[in-house]
Every structure is written in C-alpha cells, then in structure tokens.
XYZ file of C-alpha atoms in Angstrom:
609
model
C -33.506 13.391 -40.850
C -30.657 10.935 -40.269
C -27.405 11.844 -42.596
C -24.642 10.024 -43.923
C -20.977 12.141 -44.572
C -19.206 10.877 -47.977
C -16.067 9.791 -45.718
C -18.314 7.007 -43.900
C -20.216 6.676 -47.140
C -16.264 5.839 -48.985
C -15.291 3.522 -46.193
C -18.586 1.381 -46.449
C -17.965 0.632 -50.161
C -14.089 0.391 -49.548
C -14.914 -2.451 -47.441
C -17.961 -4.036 -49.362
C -20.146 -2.788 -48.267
C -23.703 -1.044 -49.062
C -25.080 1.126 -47.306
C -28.527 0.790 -46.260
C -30.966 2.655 -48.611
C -32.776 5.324 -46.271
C -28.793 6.295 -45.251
C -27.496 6.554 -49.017
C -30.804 8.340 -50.128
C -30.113 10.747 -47.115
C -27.029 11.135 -48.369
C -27.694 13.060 -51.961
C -31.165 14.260 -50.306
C -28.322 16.628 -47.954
C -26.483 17.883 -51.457
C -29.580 18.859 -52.817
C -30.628 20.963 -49.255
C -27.260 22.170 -49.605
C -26.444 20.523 -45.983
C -23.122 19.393 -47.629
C -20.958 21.118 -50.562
C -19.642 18.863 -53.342
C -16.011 18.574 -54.282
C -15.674 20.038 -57.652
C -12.068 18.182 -57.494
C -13.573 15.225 -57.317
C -15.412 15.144 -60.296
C -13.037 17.864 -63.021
C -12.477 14.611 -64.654
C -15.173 14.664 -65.968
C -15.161 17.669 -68.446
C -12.216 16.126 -69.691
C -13.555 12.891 -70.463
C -16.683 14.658 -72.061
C -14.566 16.248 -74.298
C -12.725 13.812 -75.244
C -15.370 11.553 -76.759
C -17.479 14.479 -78.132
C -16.675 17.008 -81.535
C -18.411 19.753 -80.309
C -17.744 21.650 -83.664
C -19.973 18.443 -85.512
C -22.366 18.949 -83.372
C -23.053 22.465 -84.336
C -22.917 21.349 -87.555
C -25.495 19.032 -87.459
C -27.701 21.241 -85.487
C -27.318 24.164 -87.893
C -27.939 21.527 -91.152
C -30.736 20.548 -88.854
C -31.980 24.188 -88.709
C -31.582 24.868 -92.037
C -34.140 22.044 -93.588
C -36.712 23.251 -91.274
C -36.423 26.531 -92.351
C -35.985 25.441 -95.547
C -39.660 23.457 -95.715
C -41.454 25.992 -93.913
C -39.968 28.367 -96.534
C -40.589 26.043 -99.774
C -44.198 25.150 -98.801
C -47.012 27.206 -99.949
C -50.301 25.173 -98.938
C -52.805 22.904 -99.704
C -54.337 23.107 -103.605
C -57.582 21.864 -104.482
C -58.244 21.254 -108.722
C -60.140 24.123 -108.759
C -58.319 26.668 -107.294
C -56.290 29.295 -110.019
C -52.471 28.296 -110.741
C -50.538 29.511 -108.238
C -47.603 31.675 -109.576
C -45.436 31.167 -106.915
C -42.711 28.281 -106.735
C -42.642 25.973 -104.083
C -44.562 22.597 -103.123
C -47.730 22.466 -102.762
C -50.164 19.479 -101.047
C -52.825 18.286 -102.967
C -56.125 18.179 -100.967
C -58.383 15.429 -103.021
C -57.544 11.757 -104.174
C -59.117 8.862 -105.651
C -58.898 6.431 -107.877
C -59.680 7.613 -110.900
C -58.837 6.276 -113.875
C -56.987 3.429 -112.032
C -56.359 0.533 -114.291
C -56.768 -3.019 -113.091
C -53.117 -4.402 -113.724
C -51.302 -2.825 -110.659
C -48.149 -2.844 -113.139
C -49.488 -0.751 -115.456
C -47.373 2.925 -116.658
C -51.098 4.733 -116.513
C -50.927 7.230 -114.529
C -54.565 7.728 -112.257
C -56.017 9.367 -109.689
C -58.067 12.899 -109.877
C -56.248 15.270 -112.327
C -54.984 18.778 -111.107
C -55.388 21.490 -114.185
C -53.742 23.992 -112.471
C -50.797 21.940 -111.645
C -49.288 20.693 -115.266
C -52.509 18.014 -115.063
C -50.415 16.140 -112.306
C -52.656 13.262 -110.717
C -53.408 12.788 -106.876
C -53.575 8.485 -105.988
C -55.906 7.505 -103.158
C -53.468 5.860 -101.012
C -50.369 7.825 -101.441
C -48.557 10.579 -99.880
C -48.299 13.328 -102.559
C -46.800 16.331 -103.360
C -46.592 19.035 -106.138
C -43.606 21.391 -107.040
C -43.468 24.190 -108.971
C -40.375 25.448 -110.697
C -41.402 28.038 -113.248
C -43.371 26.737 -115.838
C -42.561 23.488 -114.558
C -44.470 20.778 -112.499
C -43.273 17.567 -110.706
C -44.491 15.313 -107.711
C -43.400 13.125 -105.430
C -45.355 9.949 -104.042
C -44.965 7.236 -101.876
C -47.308 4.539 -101.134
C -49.008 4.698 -97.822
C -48.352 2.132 -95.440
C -51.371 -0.117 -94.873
C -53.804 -3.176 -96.205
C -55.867 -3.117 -99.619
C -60.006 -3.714 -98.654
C -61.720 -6.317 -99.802
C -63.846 -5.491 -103.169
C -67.154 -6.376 -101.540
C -68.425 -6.333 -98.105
C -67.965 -9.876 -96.284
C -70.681 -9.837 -93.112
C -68.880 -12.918 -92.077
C -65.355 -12.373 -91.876
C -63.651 -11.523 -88.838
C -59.969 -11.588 -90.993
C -60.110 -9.361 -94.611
C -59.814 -5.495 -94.102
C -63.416 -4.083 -95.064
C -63.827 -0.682 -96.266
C -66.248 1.949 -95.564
C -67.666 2.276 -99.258
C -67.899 -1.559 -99.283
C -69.751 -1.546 -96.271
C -72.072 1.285 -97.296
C -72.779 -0.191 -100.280
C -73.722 -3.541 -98.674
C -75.779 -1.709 -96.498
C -77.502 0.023 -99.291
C -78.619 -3.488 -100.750
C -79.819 -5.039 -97.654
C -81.928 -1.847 -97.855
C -82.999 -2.321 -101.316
C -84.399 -5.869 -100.771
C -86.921 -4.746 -98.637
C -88.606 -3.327 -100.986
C -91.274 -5.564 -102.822
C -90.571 -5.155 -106.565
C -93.562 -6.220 -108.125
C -92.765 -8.964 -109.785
C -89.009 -8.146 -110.971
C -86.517 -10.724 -110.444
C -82.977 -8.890 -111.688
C -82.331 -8.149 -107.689
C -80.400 -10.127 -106.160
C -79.938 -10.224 -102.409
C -76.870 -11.031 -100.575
C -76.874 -14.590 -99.187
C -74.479 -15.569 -96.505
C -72.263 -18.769 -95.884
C -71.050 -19.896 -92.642
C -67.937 -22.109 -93.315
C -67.885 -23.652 -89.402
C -71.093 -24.430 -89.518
C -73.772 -26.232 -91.918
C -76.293 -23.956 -92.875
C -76.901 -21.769 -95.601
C -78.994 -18.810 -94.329
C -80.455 -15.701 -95.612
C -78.571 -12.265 -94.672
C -81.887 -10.487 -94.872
C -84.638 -10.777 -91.758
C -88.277 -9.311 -91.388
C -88.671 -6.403 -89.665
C -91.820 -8.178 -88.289
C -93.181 -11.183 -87.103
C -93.782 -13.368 -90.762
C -96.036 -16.482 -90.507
C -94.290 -18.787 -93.271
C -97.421 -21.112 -94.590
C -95.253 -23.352 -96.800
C -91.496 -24.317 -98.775
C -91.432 -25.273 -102.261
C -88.465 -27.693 -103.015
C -87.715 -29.191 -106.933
C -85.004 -31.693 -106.400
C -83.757 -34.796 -108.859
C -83.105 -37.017 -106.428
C -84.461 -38.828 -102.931
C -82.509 -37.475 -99.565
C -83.693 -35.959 -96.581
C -83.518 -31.653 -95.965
C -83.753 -29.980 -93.035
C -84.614 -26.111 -92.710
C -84.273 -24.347 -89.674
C -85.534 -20.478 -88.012
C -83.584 -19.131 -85.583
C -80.839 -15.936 -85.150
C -77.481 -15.216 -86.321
C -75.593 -14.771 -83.270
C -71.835 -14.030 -83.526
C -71.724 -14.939 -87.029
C -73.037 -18.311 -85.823
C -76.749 -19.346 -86.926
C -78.484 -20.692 -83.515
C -81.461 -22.414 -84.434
C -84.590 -22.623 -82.688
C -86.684 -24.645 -84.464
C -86.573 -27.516 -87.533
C -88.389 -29.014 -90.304
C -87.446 -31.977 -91.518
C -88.899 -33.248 -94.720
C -88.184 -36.642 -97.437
C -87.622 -35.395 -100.606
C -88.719 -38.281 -102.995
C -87.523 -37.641 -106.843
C -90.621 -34.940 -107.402
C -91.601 -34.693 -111.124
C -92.012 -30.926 -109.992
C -92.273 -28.830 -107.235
C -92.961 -29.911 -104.027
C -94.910 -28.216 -101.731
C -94.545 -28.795 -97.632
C -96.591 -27.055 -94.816
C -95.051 -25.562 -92.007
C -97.669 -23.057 -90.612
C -95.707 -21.463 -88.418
C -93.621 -18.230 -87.589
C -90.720 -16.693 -88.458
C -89.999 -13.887 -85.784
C -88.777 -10.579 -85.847
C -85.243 -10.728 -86.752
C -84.727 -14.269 -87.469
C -83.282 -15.928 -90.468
C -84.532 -19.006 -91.927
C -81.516 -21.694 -93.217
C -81.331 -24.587 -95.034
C -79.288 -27.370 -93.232
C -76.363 -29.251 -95.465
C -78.826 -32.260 -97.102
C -77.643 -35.711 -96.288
C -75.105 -37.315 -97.850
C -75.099 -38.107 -101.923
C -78.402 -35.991 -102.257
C -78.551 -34.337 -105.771
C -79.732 -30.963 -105.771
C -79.181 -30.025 -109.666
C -82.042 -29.504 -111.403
C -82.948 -27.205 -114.354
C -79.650 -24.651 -115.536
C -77.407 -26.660 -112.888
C -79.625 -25.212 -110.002
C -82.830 -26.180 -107.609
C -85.737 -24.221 -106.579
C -85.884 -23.835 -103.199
C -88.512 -21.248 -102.107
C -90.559 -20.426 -98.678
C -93.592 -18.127 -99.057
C -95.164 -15.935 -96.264
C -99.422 -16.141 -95.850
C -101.264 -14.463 -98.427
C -99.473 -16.103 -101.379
C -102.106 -18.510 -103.020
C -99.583 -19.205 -105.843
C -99.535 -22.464 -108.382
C -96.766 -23.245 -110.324
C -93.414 -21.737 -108.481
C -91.403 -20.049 -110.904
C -89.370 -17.093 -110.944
C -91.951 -14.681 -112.459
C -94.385 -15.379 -109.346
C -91.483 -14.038 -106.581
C -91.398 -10.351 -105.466
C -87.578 -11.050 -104.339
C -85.148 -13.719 -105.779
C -82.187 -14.299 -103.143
C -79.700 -16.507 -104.259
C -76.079 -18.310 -103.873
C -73.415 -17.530 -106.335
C -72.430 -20.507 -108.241
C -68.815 -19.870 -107.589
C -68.805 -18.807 -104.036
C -70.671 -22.099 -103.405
C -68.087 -24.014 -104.835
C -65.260 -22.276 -103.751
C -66.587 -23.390 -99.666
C -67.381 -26.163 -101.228
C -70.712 -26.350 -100.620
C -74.107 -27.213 -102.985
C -75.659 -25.085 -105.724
C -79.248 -23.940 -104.529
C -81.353 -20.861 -105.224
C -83.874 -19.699 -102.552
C -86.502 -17.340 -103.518
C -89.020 -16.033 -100.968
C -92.882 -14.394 -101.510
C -93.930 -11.369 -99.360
C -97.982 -10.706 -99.262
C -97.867 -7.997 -101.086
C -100.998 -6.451 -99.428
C -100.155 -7.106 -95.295
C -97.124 -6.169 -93.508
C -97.542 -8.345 -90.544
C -99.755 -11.984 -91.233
C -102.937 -11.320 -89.771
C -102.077 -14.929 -87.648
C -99.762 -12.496 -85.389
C -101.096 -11.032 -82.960
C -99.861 -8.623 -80.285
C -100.732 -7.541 -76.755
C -99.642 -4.639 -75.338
C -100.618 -3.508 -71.478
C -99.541 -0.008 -72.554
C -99.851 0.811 -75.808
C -101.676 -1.063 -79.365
C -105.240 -2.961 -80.310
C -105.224 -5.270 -77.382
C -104.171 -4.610 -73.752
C -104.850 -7.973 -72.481
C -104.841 -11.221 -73.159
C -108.452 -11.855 -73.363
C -109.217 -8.981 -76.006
C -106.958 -10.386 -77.807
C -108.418 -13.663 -77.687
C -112.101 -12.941 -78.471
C -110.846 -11.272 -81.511
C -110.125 -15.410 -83.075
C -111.253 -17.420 -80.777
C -114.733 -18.068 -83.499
C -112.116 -19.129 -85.899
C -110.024 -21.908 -87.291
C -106.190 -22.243 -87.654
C -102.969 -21.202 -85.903
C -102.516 -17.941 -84.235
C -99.782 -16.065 -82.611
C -100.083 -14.502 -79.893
C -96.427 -12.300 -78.816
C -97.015 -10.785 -75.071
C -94.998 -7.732 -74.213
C -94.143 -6.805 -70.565
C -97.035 -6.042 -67.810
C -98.827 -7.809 -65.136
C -102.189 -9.365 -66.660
C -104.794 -9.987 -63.925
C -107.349 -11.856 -65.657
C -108.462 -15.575 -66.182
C -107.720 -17.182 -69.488
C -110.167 -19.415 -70.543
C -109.445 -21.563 -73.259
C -111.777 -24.512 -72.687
C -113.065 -25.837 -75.720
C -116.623 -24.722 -74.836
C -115.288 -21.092 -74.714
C -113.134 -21.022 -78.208
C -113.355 -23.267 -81.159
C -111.530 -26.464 -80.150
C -110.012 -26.166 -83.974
C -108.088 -23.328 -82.917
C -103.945 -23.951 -82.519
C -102.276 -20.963 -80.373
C -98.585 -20.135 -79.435
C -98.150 -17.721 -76.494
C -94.533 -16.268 -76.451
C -94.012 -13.664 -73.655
C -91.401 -11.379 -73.406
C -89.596 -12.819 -70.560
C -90.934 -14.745 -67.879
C -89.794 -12.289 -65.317
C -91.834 -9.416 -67.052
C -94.908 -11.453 -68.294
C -97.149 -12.481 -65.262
C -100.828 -13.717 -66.069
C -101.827 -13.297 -62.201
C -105.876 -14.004 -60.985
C -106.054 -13.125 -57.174
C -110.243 -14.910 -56.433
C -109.156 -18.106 -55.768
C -111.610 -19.744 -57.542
C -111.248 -23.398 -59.105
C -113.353 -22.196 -62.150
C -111.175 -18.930 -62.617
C -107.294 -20.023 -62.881
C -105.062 -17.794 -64.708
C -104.824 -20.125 -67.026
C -107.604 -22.907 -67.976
C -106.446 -24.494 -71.207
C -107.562 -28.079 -73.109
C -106.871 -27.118 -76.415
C -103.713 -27.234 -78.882
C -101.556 -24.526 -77.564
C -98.462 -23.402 -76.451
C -96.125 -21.418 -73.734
C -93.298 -19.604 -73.619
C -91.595 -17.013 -71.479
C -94.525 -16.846 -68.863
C -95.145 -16.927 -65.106
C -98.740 -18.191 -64.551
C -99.419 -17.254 -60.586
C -102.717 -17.696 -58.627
C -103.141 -16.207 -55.315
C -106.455 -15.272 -52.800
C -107.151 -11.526 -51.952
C -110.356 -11.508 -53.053
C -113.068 -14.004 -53.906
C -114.734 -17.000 -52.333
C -114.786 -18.587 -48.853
C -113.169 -21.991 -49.446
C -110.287 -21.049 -52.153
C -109.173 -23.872 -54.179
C -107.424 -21.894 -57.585
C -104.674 -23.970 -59.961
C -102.032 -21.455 -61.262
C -103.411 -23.703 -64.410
C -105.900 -25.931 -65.256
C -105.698 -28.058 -67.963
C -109.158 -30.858 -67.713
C -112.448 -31.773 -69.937
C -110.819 -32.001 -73.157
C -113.127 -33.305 -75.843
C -110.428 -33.737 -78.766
C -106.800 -34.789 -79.238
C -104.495 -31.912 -78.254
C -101.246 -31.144 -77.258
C -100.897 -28.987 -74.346
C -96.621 -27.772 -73.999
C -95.052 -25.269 -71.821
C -91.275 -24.235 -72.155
C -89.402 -21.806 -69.767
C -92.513 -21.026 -67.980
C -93.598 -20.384 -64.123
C -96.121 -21.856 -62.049
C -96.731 -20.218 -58.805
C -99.715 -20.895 -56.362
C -100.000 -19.113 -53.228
C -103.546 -20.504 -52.322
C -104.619 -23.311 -49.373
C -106.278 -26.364 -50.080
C -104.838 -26.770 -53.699
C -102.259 -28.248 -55.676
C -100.150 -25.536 -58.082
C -100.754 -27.087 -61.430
C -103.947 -29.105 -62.033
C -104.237 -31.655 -64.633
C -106.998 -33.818 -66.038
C -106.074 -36.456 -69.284
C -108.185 -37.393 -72.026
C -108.432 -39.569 -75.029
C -105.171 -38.453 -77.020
C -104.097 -35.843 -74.975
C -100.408 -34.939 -74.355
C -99.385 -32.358 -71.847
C -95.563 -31.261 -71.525
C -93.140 -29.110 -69.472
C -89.755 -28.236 -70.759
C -87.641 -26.264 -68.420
C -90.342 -25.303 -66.235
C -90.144 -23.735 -62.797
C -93.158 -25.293 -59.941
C -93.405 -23.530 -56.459
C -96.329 -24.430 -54.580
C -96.209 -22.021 -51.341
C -99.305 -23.086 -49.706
C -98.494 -25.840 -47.024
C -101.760 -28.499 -48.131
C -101.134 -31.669 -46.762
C -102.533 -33.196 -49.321
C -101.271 -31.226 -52.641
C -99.050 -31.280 -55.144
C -97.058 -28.620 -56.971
C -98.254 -30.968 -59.967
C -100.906 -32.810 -60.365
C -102.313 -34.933 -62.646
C -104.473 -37.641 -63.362
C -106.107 -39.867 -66.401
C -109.092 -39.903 -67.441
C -112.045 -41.595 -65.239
C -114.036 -43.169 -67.849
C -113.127 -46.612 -69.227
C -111.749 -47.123 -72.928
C -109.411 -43.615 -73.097
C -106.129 -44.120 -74.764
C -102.960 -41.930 -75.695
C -102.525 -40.101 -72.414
C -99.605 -38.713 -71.690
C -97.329 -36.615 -69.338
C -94.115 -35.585 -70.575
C -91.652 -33.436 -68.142
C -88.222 -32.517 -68.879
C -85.577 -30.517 -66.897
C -87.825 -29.126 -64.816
C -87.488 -27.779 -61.043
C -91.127 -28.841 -58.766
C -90.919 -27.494 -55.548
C -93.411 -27.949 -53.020
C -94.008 -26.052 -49.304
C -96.141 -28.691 -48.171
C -97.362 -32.004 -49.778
C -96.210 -33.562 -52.181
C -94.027 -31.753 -55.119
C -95.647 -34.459 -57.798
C -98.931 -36.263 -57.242
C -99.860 -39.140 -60.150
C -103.225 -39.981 -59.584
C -105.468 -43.366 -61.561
C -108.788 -41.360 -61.286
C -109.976 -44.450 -63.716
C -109.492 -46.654 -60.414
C -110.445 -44.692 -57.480
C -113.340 -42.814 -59.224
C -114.278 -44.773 -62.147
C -113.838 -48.793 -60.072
C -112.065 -49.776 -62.810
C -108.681 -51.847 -62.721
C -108.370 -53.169 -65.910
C -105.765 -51.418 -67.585
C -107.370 -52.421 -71.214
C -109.853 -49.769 -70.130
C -107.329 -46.872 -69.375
C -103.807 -46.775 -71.218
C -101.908 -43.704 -69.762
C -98.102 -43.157 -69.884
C -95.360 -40.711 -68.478
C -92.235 -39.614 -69.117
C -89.290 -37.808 -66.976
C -86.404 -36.366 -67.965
C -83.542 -34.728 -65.348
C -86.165 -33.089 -63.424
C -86.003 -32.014 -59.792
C -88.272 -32.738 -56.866
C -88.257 -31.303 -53.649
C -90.811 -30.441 -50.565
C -90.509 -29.502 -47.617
C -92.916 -32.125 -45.779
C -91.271 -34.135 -42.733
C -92.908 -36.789 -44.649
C -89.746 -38.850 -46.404
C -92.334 -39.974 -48.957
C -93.350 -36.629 -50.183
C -91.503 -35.802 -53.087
C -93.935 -38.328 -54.576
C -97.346 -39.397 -54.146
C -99.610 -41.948 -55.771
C -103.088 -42.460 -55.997
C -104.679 -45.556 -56.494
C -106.930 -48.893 -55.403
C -104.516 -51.808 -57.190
C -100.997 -51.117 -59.089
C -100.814 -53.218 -62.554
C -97.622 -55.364 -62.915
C -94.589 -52.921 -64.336
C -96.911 -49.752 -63.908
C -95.610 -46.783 -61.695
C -98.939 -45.606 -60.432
C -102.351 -48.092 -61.122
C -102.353 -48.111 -64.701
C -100.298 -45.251 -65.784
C -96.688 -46.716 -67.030
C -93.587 -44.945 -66.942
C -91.562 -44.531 -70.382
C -88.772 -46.733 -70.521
C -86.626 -43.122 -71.248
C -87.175 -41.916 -68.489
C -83.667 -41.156 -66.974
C -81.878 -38.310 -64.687
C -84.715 -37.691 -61.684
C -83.236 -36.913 -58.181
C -86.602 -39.427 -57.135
C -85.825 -42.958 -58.057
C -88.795 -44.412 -58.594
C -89.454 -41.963 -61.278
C -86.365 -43.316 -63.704
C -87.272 -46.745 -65.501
C-alpha cells in the first residue's frame, strides 16, 4: 500500500496544494497500523485549549444533579393503581391505569372535575387524554396532568371524509348501525339508517347495499312541482358513486304518489342514488319533506306511507342544508319472505341449483317477465337455444358473466343449428366469450359463435364487453338475420374470425327477405372485428338478392357505427367490407339498408356518413 510521510504531506499544503485522496487516506490508514508514531508535541495544545473552554467541576455537577433525579424517580415511584386496588400506605407517586371521560361536562371551560374516580386515592379523577399522576404524602393526595398532545375525533363516524380525525368508538358504532339496518323490523320506522353525501359529486346515495342480488320492481316519488329526476345503480368507488345504469323519469305535479317501473336489478353491493333534480324543481311536500321510496319484488303495496316500510333511511334536514343540497327522504321495502328475488338466478359449474346454462334456463323459460341470469366462472359446452319456438318469446333475460376471460359458452359440432348461442328474443350480454369450434360433429361444418335469425316479435338483441370467436371453415363468426322491429347491438365487443373463408365475415348480417318489414336495425359501437380471411363485416339486402325485391318501400333497414375497428387479413384491399346486393338505392350504403347519419369514428370510410 502506497504511503505518504507528514513532511511531504506539510509541504503539499504549504504550497496549495491537496493531496490526492488514496495518498492522504494512506496517510492516517499508516497511524492507525502503527507504520508511523504521532508527535504528541504537535498536538499538547490541545489539552490546553480543552481546558480552557470547559469547567470540568460544572460538569460533574450537572452529571451528579443528573444522577440524582433518576434516582430520585425510580425511588419516589411505586406503580401503576387501578380504582380497585386497597390504598396503598406508602408515599410516593403512583400512575393511574384507567381513564375516560366520565362525568365530562360539555363546556370545555368548565371547573368540574371528570374522568373515572380513584377511591383509594383521596377520589382523585383520571381524564382520557391526559398524562396523569397521583402522589401520596401522608394522608394527603395530589396529581399532576397535562394534556396529551394530539387531535379531538369527530363525534360521529364520517364514511366520506378523507380530512376529520375518526375514532375507533365512532367507527364501531357506525359499524354497529349499518349492521342494525339489515335487519327487517317489521313494520317499525324509529330506525334510521345512515345516508351519505358526496359534496364533489351530485348524487345522494344510500350507505347501505344488499348483500344479494335485489330486483327493484318500482320508485315511488310525491313531489309539488314538474322537473325531471334521475336515479342511478352503480358502486361507491373511492368515495366516488360510479354509476352504471339510469332512470330518468318527468315528474308532473302528482296529486299523490307516483309510481314508475324499472324492473330491473340492483346487484350485490351496489347503491342506488338519486341524481341532483334539474334546476328550480320543488321537492317540499308534506312536513317540509318528499317521499321518495324504491321497493324490491314481492311488495304489492298501495298507498306509500311510512307505516308500509320495513326500513326508513333518510337525510338529515340540517346536514342537507349545511352542503347545500335538497330535503328528501328515501325509504326502501325488503320482501319480507325471500332473500334473493326469485327473478335472479345463478349458475354455478361447481357448486349450487344449476351447473349450466341450460338448467338454468328450462327452469323459466314457460314463463313471462324479466330474469337474471349471473354466470360464475367455468367453461360451458353446450348450445343455448333461445329461439322463440324453444322459450316463451315474452320472456326478457340479462346474462352477466363473471368476466369474459373466465365465462366461455363453447359448442365444439359445428353445426349451423347448434351455435353456442342462438338467440331472437329480448335479451342481453355481458362479460362473455361466445366461441364455436369443430372437433366433433358433422361433415360440412358451418357453426356461428351466435346466431341471432327467425324472430317473430319486436326484440332487442345487445351485447356489451363480450367475445365472439369462430374457429370453423365455411362460416362467418357472428350470424345475423333482421326482422320486423328488431334491433341488434354490440358495445365494446371483441370479433375474431380464425377460419380463412373466402367468402365470410367476422359479422354478418342481413334484413329480412320478405317485403313490407320495417324497424331493422344494426347498431355497433367501439368495437374491434377482426377477420383471418374474408371480409371482417359483410352487410347483406337478402330482400334483393333472395326476395327480387328493390323497392325500398318494401324493406326499411338502417345501421349505425360508432369508432369501431375493421381489419382482415385478405390480400383483397376491399375486404374490410363487403356488400351484398342486385341494385343500391340513392343515399343507401348497401341496397336498401341506410347508414345513420351518426355514424362517425370507423377506420373504413365508407362506413361514417
């Protein structure tokens, strides 16, 4: 290891000079080996100097005071006493183990003493919050107390605040009630349930959600004046209510209660809100207040009042005005007799009543109304038929699967009258991946991944977040067939067509061949239709090139596209698009199917008015 004597070390800083840093760390690395003695001379200075500014005696001094408080409170303090232990009988300080706030009165300037009382120590009191102490002298008690440093608690439990200090009692107690209003009270109305404001945004919303799917049949409004109110379902996400769905209804001076159908569901864990009415809408009725209600299925109810509500949740007057929002009581029936609506139904590959779809179905599909139908994960290989000559055509379902990546309704024959999916009634998707493939089955394949054809009644057919996947030759992906008031419609819908068919089209869909059919319509928005071979989208005017007609009197069909995406990979440079038809009508995109004047945002031209 290179070294560096203090001689050349002094002449390289007599001249200005620094040393470089290996040299002057070799330098005191050689005193500490020992490799080069230190000259005490140089340095006796410094005792002096040390003495000089220091008064060694003082510090003794303060080092013995020191030693002598120590010894002093370890001496003076004889434990921890708890208000029942015996009086001690020996003197010294003593740390009380309980406080509270006992007794505490509610002007912080009071004289009262509070807190819990210690018997055994002269009846001295211990204050939640302080820093206390007892001392004994004799017969004779005293204390000491100082406030604790910190931030009071809010009084109640605020779910929404991210600012006031919340306490553990406070929140236990909120807790308590949320727990409390799940409990149907047969007809009392003294509980209240906590409602919550949102200040940033304009909804009033319940605090409280079902533990289970609810199917909400109605809401009851009594207002004294016309306006327009919106309610909303949806989830309270970061103390910010998303909505997912809205009902919009024109509230025209009632001479009572109103009553509006909804018929549909309120899911697991959602919250249903009331959106701020439009402007200069009175909602005062009778006592300064209007009945708002929403009632769950089961409740065949007359006259809403008060008496005929398991649970009465409502605003506080005050807190209402203090955001300065509206007055407005909701009140809410539970059926009494169900836990879940009999309307909601769910399928479970692994576990519960039905493990697939169709079991499910059979159970309703003889009846009338809406059912829901909630899909957990699992791979369902069967063919759904819900053709109106295999259910009653009255029937309206919702299908809402898990996640599209974990619900897959998968038929592997191939066969045109066996898709996974063959639908012409009023229903709807969600969360699914519909996928049609050919292991098994017949000679000349020709499966959709859905097929929606042959209606017989008005019906609207829509898909959101949903999967279409066809692996099959000769065959488009999705097949679909119009009819007289029939709406079909994608919303953020995924197409791949992996078979290479000339001729296909990852969607596909035509109007209606007979003459005289009216309200058809094909609605896609943000949607991604791929296609391996083909065409991605294939508009066909059956009513020309299989019915002869070219009147377009005698077929009125429309479509509209929204910031979709079309892609194939066929050389051909028209392929993204392909049309079918004998003679194109003046201003019509495809014989005589028009294209909505919104239609905006499609990476195909010809597809945005």
């Amino acid at each position: 290891m290179p070294k560096i004597s203090k001689i050349n070390l002094r002449q390289l800083f007599a001249k200005g000079l620094k040393p470089a840093q290996e040299a002057f760390y070799n330098m005191f690395d050689s005193y500490w080996h020992k490799d080069e003695l230190i000259d005490i001379s140089a340095v006796k200075s410094l005792q002096n100097t040390l003495d000089n500014k220091l008064d060694l005696s003082v510090q003794e001094t303060l080092l013995k005071a020191f030693d002598n408080v120590v010894a002093q409170v370890e001496t003076d303090f004889k434990g921890v006493l708890s208000p029942t232990d015996p009086e001690p009988t020996d003197n010294g300080s003593y740390k009380p183990s309980i406080s509270s706030e006992l007794d505490k009165p509610e002007n912080p300037d009071s004289a009262v003493d509070w807190g819990t009382p210690y018997p055994n120590a002269g009846n001295l009191r211990a204050k939640q919050g302080y820093n206390t102490m007892f001392y004994k002298n004799g017969a004779s008690w005293t204390k000491s107390e100082s406030k604790m440093p910190g931030e009071t608690v809010s009084p109640d439990f605020d779910p929404i605040t991210d600012i006031k200090p919340q306490g553990g009692k406070q929140i236990a107690n909120y807790i308590e009630s949320i727990e409390l209003s799940n409990t149907i009270l047969n007809g009392s109305t003294d509980f209240t349930t906590r409602f919550s404001l949102v200040d940033f945004e304009a909804y009033y919303f319940n605090n409280r959600s079902f533990d289970s799917d609810k199917q909400v049949s109605s809401i009851k409004m009594h207002a004294e004046s016309a306006g327009q109110v919106v309610f909303a379902f949806g989830s309270v996400i970061n103390k910010k209510f998303v909505e997912r769905k809205t009902f919009s209804f024109s509230v025209a001076l009632p001479a009572g209660i109103k009553t509006y159908p909804i018929d549909d569901i309120l899911y697991k864990g959602e919250r249903i809100a009331l959106k701020t009415p439009s402007s200069g809408m009175a909602w005062n009725s009778k006592a300064g207040k209007t009945g708002i209600m929403y009632e769950t299925a089961g409740y065949n109810g007359d006259v809403a009042t008060n008496n005929d509500f398991d649970l009465a949740m409502e605003l506080e007057v005050s807190d209402i005005q203090r955001k300065g929002y509206t007055p407005i009581d909701l009140f809410e029936k539970l059926a009494a007799d169900v836990e879940v609506s009999s309307n909601v139904i769910t399928i479970d590959q692994f576990a519960g009543k039905f493990n697939s779809i169709n079991s499910a179905i059979n159970s309703i599909k003889n009846k009338t109304g809406k059912f829901f139908f909630r899909i957990n994960p699992g791979i369902y290989n069967e063919s759904i038929d819900l053709f109106s000559n295999a259910v009653n055509p009255g029937l309206e379902l919702s299908f809402i699967g898990y996640s599209k990546k974990d619900v897959t309704i998968v038929m592997n024959k191939g066969d045109y009258h066996a898709a996974p999916m063959q639908v012409n009634i009023n229903a709807y998707f969600e969360n699914i991946t519909f996928k049609s493939t050919q292991t098994e089955g017949i000679a000349d394949p020709s499966s959709y991944s859905v097929h929606s054809d042959f209606g017989t009644a008005p019906a609207l057919i829509e898909f959101f977040n949903c999967d279409f996947i066809n692996d099959v030759q000769n065959q488009h992906n999705y097949g679909a067939g119009s009819w007289q008031g029939h709406t079909l419609r994608f919303r953020n819908c995924k197409f791949l067509k992996n078979n290479t068919t000339a001729n296909g089209g990852s969607l596909y869909w035509h109007n209606q061949v007979q003459n005289g059919i009216t309200a058809q319509r094909l609605e896609v928005f943000n949607c991604e239709i791929y296609s391996k071979g083909g065409a991605s989208i294939v508009l066909h005017d059956a009513n020309q090139t299989n019915g002869g007609n070219v009147d377009p009197a005698l077929s009125e069909a429309s479509v509209l596209f929204v910031g979709n995406t079309f892609k194939s990979d066929d050389t051909d440079t028209n392929a993204s698009f392909s049309r079918r038809e004998t003679v194109r009508q003046p201003g019509a995109l495809v014989g005589n199917i028009f294209l909505d004047k919104r239609s905006h945002g499609n990476n195909i031209t010809e597809l945005n008015y």
